[in-house]
XYZ file of C-alpha atoms in Angstrom:
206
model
C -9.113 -21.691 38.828
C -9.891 -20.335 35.504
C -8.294 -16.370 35.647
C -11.607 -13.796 35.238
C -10.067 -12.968 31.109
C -11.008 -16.221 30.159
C -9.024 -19.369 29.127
C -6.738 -18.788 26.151
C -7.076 -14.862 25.957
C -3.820 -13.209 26.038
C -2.823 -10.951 28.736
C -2.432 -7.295 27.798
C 0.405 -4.793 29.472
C -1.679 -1.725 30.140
C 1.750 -0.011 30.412
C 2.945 -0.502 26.991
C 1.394 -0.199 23.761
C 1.525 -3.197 23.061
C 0.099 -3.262 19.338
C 3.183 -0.694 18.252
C 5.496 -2.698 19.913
C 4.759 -5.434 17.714
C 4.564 -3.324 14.671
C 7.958 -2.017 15.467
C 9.517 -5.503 16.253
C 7.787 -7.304 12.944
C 9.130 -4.028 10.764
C 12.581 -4.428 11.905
C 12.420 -8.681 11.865
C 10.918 -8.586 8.174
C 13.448 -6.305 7.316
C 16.475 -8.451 8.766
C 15.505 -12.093 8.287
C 12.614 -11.165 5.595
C 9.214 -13.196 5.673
C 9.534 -16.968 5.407
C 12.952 -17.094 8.166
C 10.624 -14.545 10.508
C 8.341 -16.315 12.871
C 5.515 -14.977 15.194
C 7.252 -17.029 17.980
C 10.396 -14.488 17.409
C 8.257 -11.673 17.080
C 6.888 -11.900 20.201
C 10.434 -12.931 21.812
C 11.899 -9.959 20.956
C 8.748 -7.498 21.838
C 8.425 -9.008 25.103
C 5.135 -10.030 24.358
C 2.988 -13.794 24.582
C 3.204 -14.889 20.447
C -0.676 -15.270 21.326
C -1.359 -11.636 21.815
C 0.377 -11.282 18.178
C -2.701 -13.494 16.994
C -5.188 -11.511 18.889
C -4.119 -8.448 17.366
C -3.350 -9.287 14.197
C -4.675 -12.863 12.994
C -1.842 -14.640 10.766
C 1.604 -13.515 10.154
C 0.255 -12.408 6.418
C -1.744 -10.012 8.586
C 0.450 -8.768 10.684
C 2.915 -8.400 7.620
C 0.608 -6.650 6.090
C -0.354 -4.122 8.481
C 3.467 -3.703 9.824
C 4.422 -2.411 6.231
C 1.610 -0.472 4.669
C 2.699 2.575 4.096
C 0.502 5.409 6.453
C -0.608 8.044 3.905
C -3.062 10.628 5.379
C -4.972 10.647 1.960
C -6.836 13.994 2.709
C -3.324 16.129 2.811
C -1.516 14.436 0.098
C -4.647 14.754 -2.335
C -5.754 17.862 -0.771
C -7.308 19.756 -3.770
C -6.153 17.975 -6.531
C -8.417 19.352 -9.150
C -7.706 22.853 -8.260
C -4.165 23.194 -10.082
C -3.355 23.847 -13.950
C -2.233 20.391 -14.706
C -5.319 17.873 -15.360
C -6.900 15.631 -12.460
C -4.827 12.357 -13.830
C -1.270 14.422 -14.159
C -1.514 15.290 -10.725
C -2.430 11.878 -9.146
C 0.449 10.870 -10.309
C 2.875 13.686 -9.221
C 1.298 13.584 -5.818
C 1.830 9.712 -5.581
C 5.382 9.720 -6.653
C 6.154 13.292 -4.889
C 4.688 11.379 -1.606
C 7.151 8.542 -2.112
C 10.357 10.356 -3.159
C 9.437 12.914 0.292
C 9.036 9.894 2.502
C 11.791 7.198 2.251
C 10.380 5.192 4.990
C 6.687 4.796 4.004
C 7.998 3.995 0.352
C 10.521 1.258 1.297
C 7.714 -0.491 3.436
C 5.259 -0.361 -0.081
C 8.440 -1.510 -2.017
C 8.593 -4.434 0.443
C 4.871 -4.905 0.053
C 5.211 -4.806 -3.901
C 7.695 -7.490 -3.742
C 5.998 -10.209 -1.355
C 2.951 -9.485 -2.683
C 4.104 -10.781 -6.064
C 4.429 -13.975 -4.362
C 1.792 -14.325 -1.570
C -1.478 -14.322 -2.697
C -3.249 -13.356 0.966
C -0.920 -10.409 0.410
C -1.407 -9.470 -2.444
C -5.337 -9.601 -1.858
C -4.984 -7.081 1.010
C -2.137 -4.373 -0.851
C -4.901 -4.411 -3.655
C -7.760 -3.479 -1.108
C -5.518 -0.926 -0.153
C -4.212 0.859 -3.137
C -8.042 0.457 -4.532
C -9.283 2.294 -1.627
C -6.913 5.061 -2.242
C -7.791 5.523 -6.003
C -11.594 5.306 -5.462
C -11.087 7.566 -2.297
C -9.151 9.882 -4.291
C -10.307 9.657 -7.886
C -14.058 8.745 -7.117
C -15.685 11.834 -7.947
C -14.008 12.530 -11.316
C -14.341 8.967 -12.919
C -17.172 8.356 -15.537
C -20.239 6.859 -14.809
C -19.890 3.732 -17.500
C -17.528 0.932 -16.618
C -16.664 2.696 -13.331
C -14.895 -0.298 -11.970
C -13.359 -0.898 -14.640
C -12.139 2.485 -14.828
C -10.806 2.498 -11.388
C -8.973 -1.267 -11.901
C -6.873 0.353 -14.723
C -5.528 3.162 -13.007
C -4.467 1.390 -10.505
C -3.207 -1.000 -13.038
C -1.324 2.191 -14.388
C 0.287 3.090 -11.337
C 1.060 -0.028 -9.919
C 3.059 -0.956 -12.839
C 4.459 2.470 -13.073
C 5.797 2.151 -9.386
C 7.175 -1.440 -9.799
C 9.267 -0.048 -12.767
C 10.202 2.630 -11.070
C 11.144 1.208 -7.459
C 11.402 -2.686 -8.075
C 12.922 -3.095 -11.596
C 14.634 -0.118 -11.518
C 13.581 0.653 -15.273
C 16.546 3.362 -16.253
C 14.028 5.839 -18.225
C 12.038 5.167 -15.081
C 13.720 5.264 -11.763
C 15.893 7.958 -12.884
C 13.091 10.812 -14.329
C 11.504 13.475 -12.090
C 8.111 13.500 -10.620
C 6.703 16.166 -12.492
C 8.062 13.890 -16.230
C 6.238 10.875 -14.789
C 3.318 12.963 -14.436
C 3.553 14.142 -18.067
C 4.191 10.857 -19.471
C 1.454 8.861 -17.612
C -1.319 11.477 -16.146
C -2.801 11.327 -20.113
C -3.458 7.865 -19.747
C -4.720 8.019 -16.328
C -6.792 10.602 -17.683
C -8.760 8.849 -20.097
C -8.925 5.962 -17.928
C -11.275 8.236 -15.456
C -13.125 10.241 -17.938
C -11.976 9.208 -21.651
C -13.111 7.036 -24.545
C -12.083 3.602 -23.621
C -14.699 1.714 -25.859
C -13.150 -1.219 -27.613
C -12.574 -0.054 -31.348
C -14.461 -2.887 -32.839
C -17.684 -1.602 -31.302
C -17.215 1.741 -32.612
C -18.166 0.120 -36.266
């Protein structure tokens, strides 16, 4: 007799949150064995949990890898008036993003491990760039220019992206070692004509 769920659909534990479980279990499994050795099978072995409810939650283990690690950034506080300070609108991105990292060991070693998959896996790579362009367009949206928009946006994330790779990946000395508020002084400029500046190829300026 075919239970009243329906064939094949995992049974949920109303007791247990069963979604953070699995979170919690693929963090700390991704973190021990790292991606390739870590199956969904032993995911769900050590959360107690069918490996099919992992797939109803989550889809594939890209998925799930994805949404263990992303960091959780409540974009409101952390960019909470960011054009109301002295320094400009691009110095301060950048101070808040590194400021958020450096406060928050935790959410920046689960980017960190995104960074580094993500340099391999494609799938994962397509879903930490939907993420880190939906914070700079969430963010930055309002200030940027209206010509080449998206192509405005794409380079600062292009800016801080590499910024944060040679500052928590490679480990660049000049990098890793300088304060927030020095990162902001070297790179907001940059970021700042990439929102609102001239970035015309010179050629066409003839």
């Amino acid at each position: 007799m075919t239970s009243a769920r329906g064939r094949g659909r995992p049974k949920l534990d109303r007791t247990v949150d069963n979604r953070e479980q699995i979170l919690t279990t693929a963090r700390e499994m991704f973190s021990e064995s790292g991606f390739e050795r870590t199956t969904m099978r032993a995911i769900g072995r050590r959360a107690g949990v069918d490996p099919a409810l992992i797939h109803h939650y989550f889809g594939t283990k890209n998925d799930l890898l994805v949404a263990a690690l992303r960091p959780e950034v409540d974009v409101a506080t952390v960019f909470a008036g960011i054009a109301d300070t002295d320094a400009t609108v691009g110095c301060e991105f950048v101070y808040r993003v590194v400021d958020f990292w450096e406060r928050d060991p935790q959410q920046r070693a689960r980017a960190v491990a995104l960074l580094r998959i993500a340099v391999t896996h494609d799938q994962v790579a397509d879903r930490l760039r939907e993420f880190f362009l939906g914070v700079a367009t969430g963010v930055l949206g309002e200030f940027v220019s209206a010509d080449e928009r998206g192509q405005r946006v794409a380079m600062v994330m292009s800016q801080m992206l590499g910024l944060l790779m040679a500052r928590y990946v490679m480990r660049v000395p000049a990098i890793a070692d300088a304060a927030a508020s020095d990162l902001s002084r070297w790179a907001g400029p940059t970021i700042d004509r990439y929102l609102f500046g001239d970035i015309t190829n010179p050629s066409d300026r003839r």
